[in-house]
Short mmCIF file of C-alpha atoms and ligand atoms in Angstrom, two decimals:
data_model
loop_
_atom_site.label_atom_id
_atom_site.label_comp_id
_atom_site.label_asym_id
_atom_site.label_seq_id
_atom_site.Cartn_x
_atom_site.Cartn_y
_atom_site.Cartn_z
CA UNK V 1048 12.96 2.88 -13.23
CA UNK V 1049 10.47 1.27 -10.80
CA UNK V 1050 10.99 -0.66 -7.76
CA UNK V 1051 7.27 -2.39 -7.00
CA UNK V 1052 6.83 -3.98 -3.06
CA UNK V 1053 3.34 -6.50 -3.06
CA UNK V 1054 2.37 -8.44 0.05
CA UNK V 1055 0.09 -8.65 2.59
CA UNK V 1056 -1.30 -6.16 6.08
CA UNK V 1057 1.95 -5.90 7.88
CA UNK V 1058 4.82 -7.52 5.93
CA UNK V 1059 6.79 -4.29 6.60
CA UNK V 1060 6.24 -2.95 3.60
CA UNK V 1061 5.15 0.90 4.00
CA UNK V 1062 8.00 1.10 6.70
CA UNK V 1063 10.62 -0.57 4.17
CA UNK V 1064 8.97 1.10 0.51
CA UNK V 1065 9.67 4.36 2.65
CA UNK V 1066 13.15 3.98 3.78
CA UNK V 1067 14.28 2.32 0.88
CA UNK V 1068 12.94 4.47 -1.71
CA UNK V 1069 14.80 7.04 0.45
CA UNK V 1070 18.29 5.13 0.58
CA UNK V 1071 18.18 5.42 -3.33
CA UNK V 1072 16.40 8.59 -3.48
CA UNK V 1073 12.96 7.24 -5.44
CA UNK V 1074 10.22 8.23 -4.60
CA UNK V 1075 7.61 6.77 -2.39
CA UNK V 1076 4.31 5.68 -3.25
CA UNK V 1077 1.61 4.27 -0.96
CA UNK V 1078 -0.80 2.78 -3.31
CA UNK V 1079 -3.25 1.51 -0.42
CA UNK V 1080 -3.43 5.19 0.39
CA UNK V 1081 -5.13 5.96 -2.41
CA UNK V 1082 -7.72 3.04 -1.25
CA UNK V 1083 -7.88 4.11 1.61
CA UNK V 1084 -8.70 8.44 0.50
CA UNK V 1085 -11.09 7.41 -1.90
CA UNK V 1086 -13.37 5.01 1.06
CA UNK V 1087 -12.97 7.77 3.70
CA UNK V 1088 -14.80 10.32 0.83
CA UNK V 1089 -17.04 8.44 0.06
CA UNK V 1090 -17.71 7.41 4.33
CA UNK V 1091 -17.74 11.59 3.93
CA UNK V 1092 -20.15 12.08 1.65
CA UNK V 1093 -22.15 9.72 2.89
CA UNK V 1094 -22.71 6.83 -0.10
CA UNK V 1095 -24.42 3.55 0.23
CA UNK V 1096 -22.26 1.22 0.41
CA UNK V 1097 -24.65 -2.01 -0.96
CA UNK V 1098 -24.19 1.18 -4.45
CA UNK V 1099 -21.27 0.73 -5.87
CA UNK V 1100 -22.22 3.44 -8.23
CA UNK V 1101 -22.13 6.07 -6.16
CA UNK V 1102 -18.90 5.32 -4.30
CA UNK V 1103 -17.71 5.26 -8.84
CA UNK V 1104 -19.22 8.70 -9.34
CA UNK V 1105 -17.18 10.43 -5.57
CA UNK V 1106 -13.92 8.63 -7.19
CA UNK V 1107 -14.25 10.15 -10.89
CA UNK V 1108 -14.41 13.49 -8.82
CA UNK V 1109 -11.84 13.72 -6.42
CA UNK V 1110 -8.40 15.65 -6.88
CA UNK V 1111 -6.11 12.80 -5.16
CA UNK V 1112 -2.47 14.02 -4.52
CA UNK V 1113 0.73 12.21 -2.43
CA UNK V 1114 3.22 14.44 -2.13
CA UNK V 1115 5.46 13.01 0.91
CA UNK V 1116 4.43 11.40 3.09
CA UNK V 1117 1.49 13.27 2.61
CA UNK V 1118 -1.94 12.25 1.53
CA UNK V 1119 -3.87 15.48 0.17
CA UNK V 1120 -7.96 14.72 -1.06
CA UNK V 1121 -9.23 17.50 -2.76
CA UNK V 1122 -6.20 19.95 -0.98
CA UNK V 1123 -6.59 18.74 2.53
CA UNK V 1124 -4.11 16.70 4.76
CA UNK V 1125 -6.05 13.12 5.11
CA UNK V 1126 -3.05 11.26 6.21
CA UNK V 1127 -4.15 9.95 9.48
CA UNK V 1128 -8.18 10.07 8.78
CA UNK V 1129 -7.22 7.33 6.75
CA UNK V 1130 -5.31 4.96 8.73
CA UNK V 1131 -8.36 5.20 11.89
CA UNK V 1132 -9.47 1.60 12.59
CA UNK V 1133 -12.85 2.66 11.27
CA UNK V 1134 -11.16 4.16 7.80
CA UNK V 1135 -9.27 0.53 7.24
CA UNK V 1136 -12.62 -1.21 7.75
CA UNK V 1137 -14.57 0.63 5.13
CA UNK V 1138 -11.65 1.21 2.37
CA UNK V 1139 -12.21 -2.93 0.87
CA UNK V 1140 -15.65 -1.15 -0.73
CA UNK V 1141 -12.90 1.07 -2.58
CA UNK V 1142 -10.49 -1.50 -3.07
CA UNK V 1143 -13.14 -4.52 -4.49
CA UNK V 1144 -14.01 -2.93 -7.36
CA UNK V 1145 -13.48 -3.28 -10.67
CA UNK V 1146 -13.87 1.00 -11.71
CA UNK V 1147 -12.39 2.48 -9.35
CA UNK V 1148 -8.90 -0.41 -9.13
CA UNK V 1149 -8.75 1.01 -12.96
CA UNK V 1150 -8.73 4.65 -12.16
CA UNK V 1151 -6.51 4.04 -9.25
CA UNK V 1152 -4.41 2.14 -11.65
CA UNK V 1153 -3.84 4.46 -13.89
CA UNK V 1154 -3.36 7.74 -10.93
CA UNK V 1155 -0.56 5.29 -10.40
CA UNK V 1156 1.14 5.16 -13.05
CA UNK V 1157 1.04 8.85 -14.07
CA UNK V 1158 2.37 9.41 -11.11
CA UNK V 1159 4.99 7.13 -11.24
CA UNK V 1160 5.61 8.72 -15.33
CA UNK V 1161 9.45 9.45 -15.80
CA UNK V 1162 10.32 8.60 -12.00
CA UNK V 1163 12.46 6.64 -10.41
CA UNK V 1164 9.46 5.07 -7.63
CA UNK V 1165 9.34 2.43 -5.09
CA UNK V 1166 6.03 1.55 -4.82
CA UNK V 1167 4.02 0.14 -2.97
CA UNK V 1168 0.33 -2.45 -2.55
CA UNK V 1169 -1.17 -5.61 -3.29
CA UNK V 1170 -1.09 -5.24 -7.82
CA UNK V 1171 2.84 -3.42 -8.50
CA UNK V 1172 4.18 -5.98 -9.88
CA UNK V 1173 0.71 -7.64 -11.07
CA UNK V 1174 -1.89 -4.86 -12.48
CA UNK V 1175 0.25 -1.65 -12.53
CA UNK V 1176 3.45 -2.36 -13.20
CA UNK V 1177 3.98 -5.54 -14.77
CA UNK V 1178 7.12 -3.79 -16.44
CA UNK V 1179 8.47 -2.73 -13.55
CA UNK V 1180 12.67 -4.06 -13.13
CA UNK V 1181 12.45 -4.99 -10.65
CA UNK V 1182 9.63 -6.58 -7.82
CA UNK V 1183 9.57 -7.85 -4.40
CA UNK V 1184 6.65 -9.67 -2.34
CA UNK V 1185 7.38 -9.20 1.63
CA UNK V 1186 6.36 -11.83 4.36
CA UNK V 1187 6.13 -12.52 7.42
CA UNK V 1188 4.02 -14.89 10.15
CA UNK V 1189 0.11 -13.75 11.21
CA UNK V 1190 1.77 -13.57 14.49
CA UNK V 1191 4.56 -11.05 13.65
CA UNK V 1192 3.08 -9.36 11.27
CA UNK V 1193 -0.46 -9.29 13.52
CA UNK V 1194 2.35 -7.82 16.87
CA UNK V 1195 3.51 -4.76 13.57
CA UNK V 1196 -0.17 -3.88 13.93
CA UNK V 1197 -0.69 -3.91 17.83
CA UNK V 1198 2.44 -1.64 17.57
CA UNK V 1199 1.58 0.72 14.89
CA UNK V 1200 -2.72 0.74 16.64
CA UNK V 1201 -0.99 1.84 19.92
CA UNK V 1202 1.27 4.25 18.94
CA UNK V 1203 -2.31 5.58 17.06
CA UNK V 1204 -3.78 5.33 20.52
CA UNK V 1205 -6.14 3.16 19.31
CA UNK V 1206 -6.90 -0.69 21.68
CA UNK V 1207 -6.82 -4.08 20.26
CA UNK V 1208 -6.13 -7.31 21.36
CA UNK V 1209 -3.79 -9.71 19.97
CA UNK V 1210 -6.84 -12.23 18.73
CA UNK V 1211 -8.28 -9.35 17.69
CA UNK V 1212 -5.63 -8.21 15.28
CA UNK V 1213 -4.88 -11.61 14.18
CA UNK V 1214 -9.02 -11.89 13.75
CA UNK V 1215 -9.01 -8.77 11.20
CA UNK V 1216 -5.78 -9.97 9.62
CA UNK V 1217 -6.93 -13.04 8.32
CA UNK V 1218 -10.60 -12.07 7.14
CA UNK V 1219 -8.30 -8.98 5.00
CA UNK V 1220 -5.79 -11.65 3.91
CA UNK V 1221 -8.24 -13.43 2.69
CA UNK V 1222 -10.41 -10.55 0.95
CA UNK V 1223 -7.33 -9.26 -1.11
CA UNK V 1224 -6.41 -12.54 -1.82
CA UNK V 1225 -9.80 -13.51 -3.16
CA UNK V 1226 -10.75 -10.22 -5.24
CA UNK V 1227 -11.41 -10.85 -8.84
CA UNK V 1228 -9.53 -7.66 -9.92
CA UNK V 1229 -6.37 -6.76 -8.26
CA UNK V 1230 -5.76 -9.68 -5.71
CA UNK V 1231 -2.62 -9.87 -3.50
CA UNK V 1232 -0.73 -11.81 -5.83
CA UNK V 1233 3.28 -12.21 -6.25
CA UNK V 1234 4.80 -11.55 -9.53
CA UNK V 1235 6.40 -14.58 -11.33
CA UNK V 1236 9.84 -12.42 -11.35
CA UNK V 1237 9.22 -10.45 -7.94
CA UNK V 1238 11.94 -11.31 -5.76
CA UNK V 1239 10.30 -13.04 -2.08
CA UNK V 1240 11.81 -12.19 1.28
CA UNK V 1241 10.35 -13.10 4.68
CA UNK V 1242 10.98 -10.45 7.00
CA UNK V 1243 10.87 -12.32 10.09
CA UNK V 1244 13.16 -11.00 12.95
CA UNK V 1245 14.49 -9.17 10.83
CA UNK V 1246 15.11 -4.64 11.73
CA UNK V 1247 13.38 -2.49 9.45
CA UNK V 1248 17.35 -1.60 8.06
CA UNK V 1249 18.28 -4.96 8.03
CA UNK V 1250 15.42 -5.77 4.98
CA UNK V 1251 16.05 -2.36 3.25
CA UNK V 1252 19.52 -4.12 2.79
CA UNK V 1253 18.60 -6.88 2.17
CA UNK V 1254 16.12 -5.11 -0.34
CA UNK V 1255 19.66 -2.85 -1.71
CA UNK V 1256 21.47 -5.56 -2.38
CA UNK V 1257 18.96 -8.07 -3.90
CA UNK V 1258 18.08 -4.93 -6.43
CA UNK V 1259 21.37 -4.02 -7.29
CA UNK V 1260 21.94 -7.54 -8.44
CA UNK V 1261 18.98 -7.12 -10.23
CA UNK V 1262 19.35 -4.02 -12.62
CA UNK V 1263 21.40 -0.71 -12.32
CA UNK V 1264 20.39 1.73 -10.04
CA UNK V 1265 20.70 4.77 -10.38
CA UNK V 1266 22.71 7.73 -8.84
CA UNK V 1267 20.89 8.90 -6.00
CA UNK V 1268 20.06 13.04 -6.68
CA UNK V 1269 17.92 15.51 -4.93
CA UNK V 1270 14.48 15.33 -5.29
O1 DC P 2097 -1.39 -1.64 2.49
P1 DC P 2097 -2.91 -0.69 3.03
O2 DC P 2097 -3.24 -1.54 3.99
O3 DC P 2097 -2.46 0.73 3.43
O4 DC P 2097 -3.85 -1.16 1.69
C1 DC P 2097 -5.66 -0.97 2.83
C2 DC P 2097 -6.62 -1.20 1.17
O5 DC P 2097 -6.14 -1.57 0.41
C3 DC P 2097 -5.58 -3.29 1.67
O6 DC P 2097 -7.40 -3.89 2.61
C4 DC P 2097 -5.85 -3.67 0.59
C5 DC P 2097 -5.78 -2.23 -0.23
N1 DC P 2097 -4.85 -2.55 -1.57
C6 DC P 2097 -5.13 -2.95 -2.82
O7 DC P 2097 -6.50 -3.50 -3.36
N2 DC P 2097 -4.42 -2.59 -4.15
C7 DC P 2097 -3.22 -1.64 -3.60
N3 DC P 2097 -2.32 -1.48 -4.60
C8 DC P 2097 -2.90 -1.47 -1.94
C9 DC P 2097 -3.97 -2.06 -1.45
#
């Protein structure tokens, strides 16, 4: 069974998707981490960002694994390296490229095969898994999203102001929505949930309740 969670950056998707997967005994698929890892690999190999074919070349030779909460790039744990502000800024080179998107969507489908999965990203309910049994679209106000992002950055030891975070968030939103292939979009059959003012547990409770109304959730088994 596949549950998808799409929505803009900072709506709480990752935390909620991880907690929901745990609650249901599903695998969690963090697809943003895949775009981040491809961009990181390109940066490390010194690709010329003006030459998309170079990044496609790098992507085609990569071995990407998502194991629990860890992201492995050719066997190396890059879970932290892909989340620095620098890595976040270059991720668009991977996310904007149609060839890389096609490759990663194919990989996401393989990873979800014969599994119960909570998958999270921008195009999961629309492009990667249009047939998913239950789809959510998480939102939150720009201010709340920026506050959460700032909290995440501070925990990572980074400094930024609310204004800076709001501005880069606005640019990312515009970019995510304008992408010709796999843009941020709500699937027609997705349930929209605003997470403003809700705790993670409250959001997860709500999603479980909504999912139960739509599908018969499989009994929880040990992964
Ligand atoms: O969710 P995130 O912030 O880790 O995602 C990183 C970037 O990757 C973000 O700018 C949007 C992009 N992305 C995407 O285009 N498609 C996805 N399925 C997931 C993320």
